[in-house]
């Protein structure tokens, strides 16, 4: 069964093109910008998985650390608006899942999650390049609210479960993150 899951991930499409504005052919304005910002992290499997899995690390950290992550993600979005077009950005976002899994295993320092989160923010800004200031501002507000809500829900819902995780289960979850990140990276390379 794990082999079938791995094969399914390998043939899955890249974690791209999950912006609701494109799919629904919406015109950017303050309202659609907000809705797009709220939805975008939820519709991208790489972004959503990265956010939820942060709870495995965040349970050991203070709430201030999570606020710092959100601020770094927003800064990454601002950087993406100023300096778009980083080559291989989607591939690097996929690799952040690998990094996150290695952090959960204790093989990499938790500080690496900060640039990883900034990279997610960078890529999330790519879909609003060319918009006017108001829809971009509401989009960024939506991103901040959506990512904050996902982190909060993941922390609260996984807190009890994570405290009961045995080392072997934690290792299995980290391995799943690494495998999924590697599969997304592979699809980004061959797409």
mmCIF file of C-alpha atoms in Angstrom:
data_model
loop_
_atom_site.group_PDB
_atom_site.id
_atom_site.type_symbol
_atom_site.label_atom_id
_atom_site.label_comp_id
_atom_site.label_asym_id
_atom_site.label_seq_id
_atom_site.Cartn_x
_atom_site.Cartn_y
_atom_site.Cartn_z
ATOM 1 C CA UNK A 1 0.000 0.000 0.000
ATOM 2 C CA UNK A 2 2.737 2.564 0.767
ATOM 3 C CA UNK A 3 4.267 1.776 -2.632
ATOM 4 C CA UNK A 4 0.942 2.508 -4.354
ATOM 5 C CA UNK A 5 0.705 5.820 -2.513
ATOM 6 C CA UNK A 6 4.239 6.719 -3.502
ATOM 7 C CA UNK A 7 3.531 5.859 -7.141
ATOM 8 C CA UNK A 8 0.370 7.961 -7.078
ATOM 9 C CA UNK A 9 2.367 10.916 -5.796
ATOM 10 C CA UNK A 10 5.021 10.452 -8.439
ATOM 11 C CA UNK A 11 2.507 10.690 -11.259
ATOM 12 C CA UNK A 12 0.507 13.464 -9.615
ATOM 13 C CA UNK A 13 0.621 16.843 -11.242
ATOM 14 C CA UNK A 14 2.816 19.495 -9.741
ATOM 15 C CA UNK A 15 1.440 21.579 -6.946
ATOM 16 C CA UNK A 16 0.935 24.513 -9.261
ATOM 17 C CA UNK A 17 -2.010 26.444 -10.632
ATOM 18 C CA UNK A 18 -4.142 26.462 -7.543
ATOM 19 C CA UNK A 19 -5.078 30.107 -7.532
ATOM 20 C CA UNK A 20 -8.868 30.603 -7.366
ATOM 21 C CA UNK A 21 -8.811 33.788 -9.483
ATOM 22 C CA UNK A 22 -7.547 31.887 -12.496
ATOM 23 C CA UNK A 23 -9.936 28.998 -12.079
ATOM 24 C CA UNK A 24 -13.010 31.215 -11.662
ATOM 25 C CA UNK A 25 -11.946 33.953 -14.120
ATOM 26 C CA UNK A 26 -12.498 36.665 -11.494
ATOM 27 C CA UNK A 27 -11.510 40.298 -11.892
ATOM 28 C CA UNK A 28 -9.157 41.574 -9.161
ATOM 29 C CA UNK A 29 -10.826 43.975 -6.735
ATOM 30 C CA UNK A 30 -10.786 44.404 -2.965
ATOM 31 C CA UNK A 31 -13.285 41.602 -2.325
ATOM 32 C CA UNK A 32 -11.932 39.048 -4.782
ATOM 33 C CA UNK A 33 -8.407 39.842 -3.594
ATOM 34 C CA UNK A 34 -9.415 39.012 -0.029
ATOM 35 C CA UNK A 35 -11.186 35.803 -1.064
ATOM 36 C CA UNK A 36 -8.214 34.802 -3.180
ATOM 37 C CA UNK A 37 -5.807 35.410 -0.308
ATOM 38 C CA UNK A 38 -7.980 33.382 2.049
ATOM 39 C CA UNK A 39 -8.282 30.467 -0.376
ATOM 40 C CA UNK A 40 -4.857 30.292 -1.991
ATOM 41 C CA UNK A 41 -2.940 28.568 0.858
ATOM 42 C CA UNK A 42 -5.813 26.119 1.321
ATOM 43 C CA UNK A 43 -5.952 25.081 -2.338
ATOM 44 C CA UNK A 44 -2.255 24.372 -2.752
ATOM 45 C CA UNK A 45 -1.457 20.957 -1.295
ATOM 46 C CA UNK A 46 2.195 21.855 -0.763
ATOM 47 C CA UNK A 47 1.320 25.055 1.104
ATOM 48 C CA UNK A 48 -1.421 23.439 3.182
ATOM 49 C CA UNK A 49 0.681 20.425 4.150
ATOM 50 C CA UNK A 50 3.599 22.665 5.087
ATOM 51 C CA UNK A 51 1.344 24.787 7.314
ATOM 52 C CA UNK A 52 -0.335 21.846 9.051
ATOM 53 C CA UNK A 53 2.960 20.033 9.595
ATOM 54 C CA UNK A 54 4.406 23.141 11.245
ATOM 55 C CA UNK A 55 2.281 22.132 14.208
ATOM 56 C CA UNK A 56 4.619 19.182 14.777
ATOM 57 C CA UNK A 57 7.402 21.700 15.378
ATOM 58 C CA UNK A 58 5.306 24.531 16.753
ATOM 59 C CA UNK A 59 4.075 22.461 19.668
ATOM 60 C CA UNK A 60 7.542 22.769 21.126
ATOM 61 C CA UNK A 61 7.760 26.505 20.481
ATOM 62 C CA UNK A 62 6.088 29.630 21.826
ATOM 63 C CA UNK A 63 3.217 31.436 20.169
ATOM 64 C CA UNK A 64 5.629 34.257 19.394
ATOM 65 C CA UNK A 65 7.580 31.869 17.150
ATOM 66 C CA UNK A 66 4.440 31.178 15.129
ATOM 67 C CA UNK A 67 3.748 34.924 14.815
ATOM 68 C CA UNK A 68 7.309 35.355 13.597
ATOM 69 C CA UNK A 69 6.681 32.703 10.947
ATOM 70 C CA UNK A 70 3.589 34.548 9.738
ATOM 71 C CA UNK A 71 5.509 37.833 9.563
ATOM 72 C CA UNK A 72 8.321 36.138 7.636
ATOM 73 C CA UNK A 73 5.810 34.614 5.215
ATOM 74 C CA UNK A 74 4.253 38.017 4.618
ATOM 75 C CA UNK A 75 7.715 39.498 4.088
ATOM 76 C CA UNK A 76 8.382 36.774 1.526
ATOM 77 C CA UNK A 77 5.193 37.782 -0.283
ATOM 78 C CA UNK A 78 6.304 41.418 -0.299
ATOM 79 C CA UNK A 79 9.678 40.366 -1.687
ATOM 80 C CA UNK A 80 7.933 38.363 -4.386
ATOM 81 C CA UNK A 81 5.988 41.453 -5.434
ATOM 82 C CA UNK A 82 9.145 43.564 -5.597
ATOM 83 C CA UNK A 83 11.443 40.940 -7.121
ATOM 84 C CA UNK A 84 9.380 38.317 -8.965
ATOM 85 C CA UNK A 85 10.659 35.501 -11.106
ATOM 86 C CA UNK A 86 13.001 33.536 -8.859
ATOM 87 C CA UNK A 87 14.017 30.548 -11.029
ATOM 88 C CA UNK A 88 12.923 27.198 -9.625
ATOM 89 C CA UNK A 89 10.815 28.752 -6.863
ATOM 90 C CA UNK A 90 8.059 26.094 -7.103
ATOM 91 C CA UNK A 91 10.697 23.340 -6.921
ATOM 92 C CA UNK A 92 12.209 24.987 -3.862
ATOM 93 C CA UNK A 93 8.766 25.191 -2.234
ATOM 94 C CA UNK A 94 8.349 21.460 -2.780
ATOM 95 C CA UNK A 95 11.732 20.881 -1.192
ATOM 96 C CA UNK A 96 10.616 22.813 1.907
ATOM 97 C CA UNK A 97 8.524 19.757 2.793
ATOM 98 C CA UNK A 98 11.708 17.690 2.778
ATOM 99 C CA UNK A 99 13.394 20.279 4.988
ATOM 100 C CA UNK A 100 10.389 20.313 7.317
ATOM 101 C CA UNK A 101 10.482 16.524 7.641
ATOM 102 C CA UNK A 102 14.190 16.641 8.492
ATOM 103 C CA UNK A 103 13.479 19.345 11.093
ATOM 104 C CA UNK A 104 10.796 17.122 12.650
ATOM 105 C CA UNK A 105 13.397 14.338 12.795
ATOM 106 C CA UNK A 106 15.842 16.714 14.480
ATOM 107 C CA UNK A 107 18.328 16.424 11.607
ATOM 108 C CA UNK A 108 18.122 20.104 10.660
ATOM 109 C CA UNK A 109 17.720 23.216 12.845
ATOM 110 C CA UNK A 110 14.241 24.678 13.264
ATOM 111 C CA UNK A 111 15.568 28.051 12.103
ATOM 112 C CA UNK A 112 15.507 26.714 8.518
ATOM 113 C CA UNK A 113 11.726 26.853 8.658
ATOM 114 C CA UNK A 114 11.885 30.657 8.560
ATOM 115 C CA UNK A 115 13.364 30.938 5.042
ATOM 116 C CA UNK A 116 11.184 27.996 4.006
ATOM 117 C CA UNK A 117 8.078 29.885 5.110
ATOM 118 C CA UNK A 118 9.366 33.030 3.373
ATOM 119 C CA UNK A 119 9.697 31.002 0.192
ATOM 120 C CA UNK A 120 6.057 29.904 0.451
ATOM 121 C CA UNK A 121 5.089 33.564 0.856
ATOM 122 C CA UNK A 122 7.246 34.480 -2.130
ATOM 123 C CA UNK A 123 5.554 31.935 -4.387
ATOM 124 C CA UNK A 124 2.068 32.835 -3.153
ATOM 125 C CA UNK A 125 2.612 36.421 -4.313
ATOM 126 C CA UNK A 126 3.303 35.371 -7.889
ATOM 127 C CA UNK A 127 -0.360 35.103 -8.757
ATOM 128 C CA UNK A 128 -1.095 38.772 -8.015
ATOM 129 C CA UNK A 129 1.700 40.335 -10.043
ATOM 130 C CA UNK A 130 0.192 43.128 -12.126
ATOM 131 C CA UNK A 131 -2.772 43.762 -9.829
ATOM 132 C CA UNK A 132 -3.510 47.228 -8.451
ATOM 133 C CA UNK A 133 -2.599 48.134 -4.871
ATOM 134 C CA UNK A 134 -6.009 47.609 -3.218
ATOM 135 C CA UNK A 135 -6.607 43.997 -4.340
ATOM 136 C CA UNK A 136 -2.983 43.181 -3.530
ATOM 137 C CA UNK A 137 -3.418 44.611 -0.018
ATOM 138 C CA UNK A 138 -6.598 42.610 0.594
ATOM 139 C CA UNK A 139 -4.950 39.516 -0.910
ATOM 140 C CA UNK A 140 -2.059 39.823 1.559
ATOM 141 C CA UNK A 141 -4.550 40.332 4.398
ATOM 142 C CA UNK A 142 -6.375 37.186 3.283
ATOM 143 C CA UNK A 143 -3.092 35.248 3.165
ATOM 144 C CA UNK A 144 -2.200 36.371 6.675
ATOM 145 C CA UNK A 145 -5.628 35.472 8.075
ATOM 146 C CA UNK A 146 -5.795 32.134 6.281
ATOM 147 C CA UNK A 147 -2.312 30.996 7.223
ATOM 148 C CA UNK A 148 -2.779 32.178 10.812
ATOM 149 C CA UNK A 149 -6.064 30.297 11.087
ATOM 150 C CA UNK A 150 -4.586 27.091 9.660
ATOM 151 C CA UNK A 151 -1.631 27.275 12.040
ATOM 152 C CA UNK A 152 -3.884 27.948 15.025
ATOM 153 C CA UNK A 153 -6.310 25.138 14.172
ATOM 154 C CA UNK A 154 -3.438 22.727 13.506
ATOM 155 C CA UNK A 155 -1.772 23.614 16.791
ATOM 156 C CA UNK A 156 -4.957 23.307 18.819
ATOM 157 C CA UNK A 157 -6.196 20.144 17.164
ATOM 158 C CA UNK A 158 -2.860 18.348 17.070
ATOM 159 C CA UNK A 159 -1.648 19.378 20.525
ATOM 160 C CA UNK A 160 -3.198 16.431 22.328
ATOM 161 C CA UNK A 161 -2.351 14.000 19.565
ATOM 162 C CA UNK A 162 1.232 15.170 19.220
ATOM 163 C CA UNK A 163 1.886 14.741 22.933
ATOM 164 C CA UNK A 164 0.954 11.077 22.552
ATOM 165 C CA UNK A 165 3.140 10.516 19.501
ATOM 166 C CA UNK A 166 5.781 7.909 20.042
ATOM 167 C CA UNK A 167 9.164 8.325 18.450
ATOM 168 C CA UNK A 168 8.389 5.764 15.776
ATOM 169 C CA UNK A 169 5.150 7.503 14.765
ATOM 170 C CA UNK A 170 6.885 10.869 14.660
ATOM 171 C CA UNK A 171 9.576 9.340 12.450
ATOM 172 C CA UNK A 172 6.907 7.880 10.169
ATOM 173 C CA UNK A 173 5.157 11.271 9.835
ATOM 174 C CA UNK A 174 8.462 12.988 9.094
ATOM 175 C CA UNK A 175 9.246 10.320 6.500
ATOM 176 C CA UNK A 176 5.863 10.901 4.870
ATOM 177 C CA UNK A 177 6.620 14.638 4.654
ATOM 178 C CA UNK A 178 9.994 13.934 3.097
ATOM 179 C CA UNK A 179 8.472 11.490 0.603
ATOM 180 C CA UNK A 180 5.658 13.836 -0.404
ATOM 181 C CA UNK A 181 8.086 16.735 -0.737
ATOM 182 C CA UNK A 182 10.368 14.601 -2.899
ATOM 183 C CA UNK A 183 7.413 13.539 -5.068
ATOM 184 C CA UNK A 184 6.266 17.148 -5.537
ATOM 185 C CA UNK A 185 9.851 18.118 -6.354
ATOM 186 C CA UNK A 186 10.071 15.377 -8.943
ATOM 187 C CA UNK A 187 6.837 16.482 -10.611
ATOM 188 C CA UNK A 188 8.034 20.105 -10.604
ATOM 189 C CA UNK A 189 11.224 18.976 -12.335
ATOM 190 C CA UNK A 190 9.540 16.941 -15.051
ATOM 191 C CA UNK A 191 6.545 19.228 -15.636
#
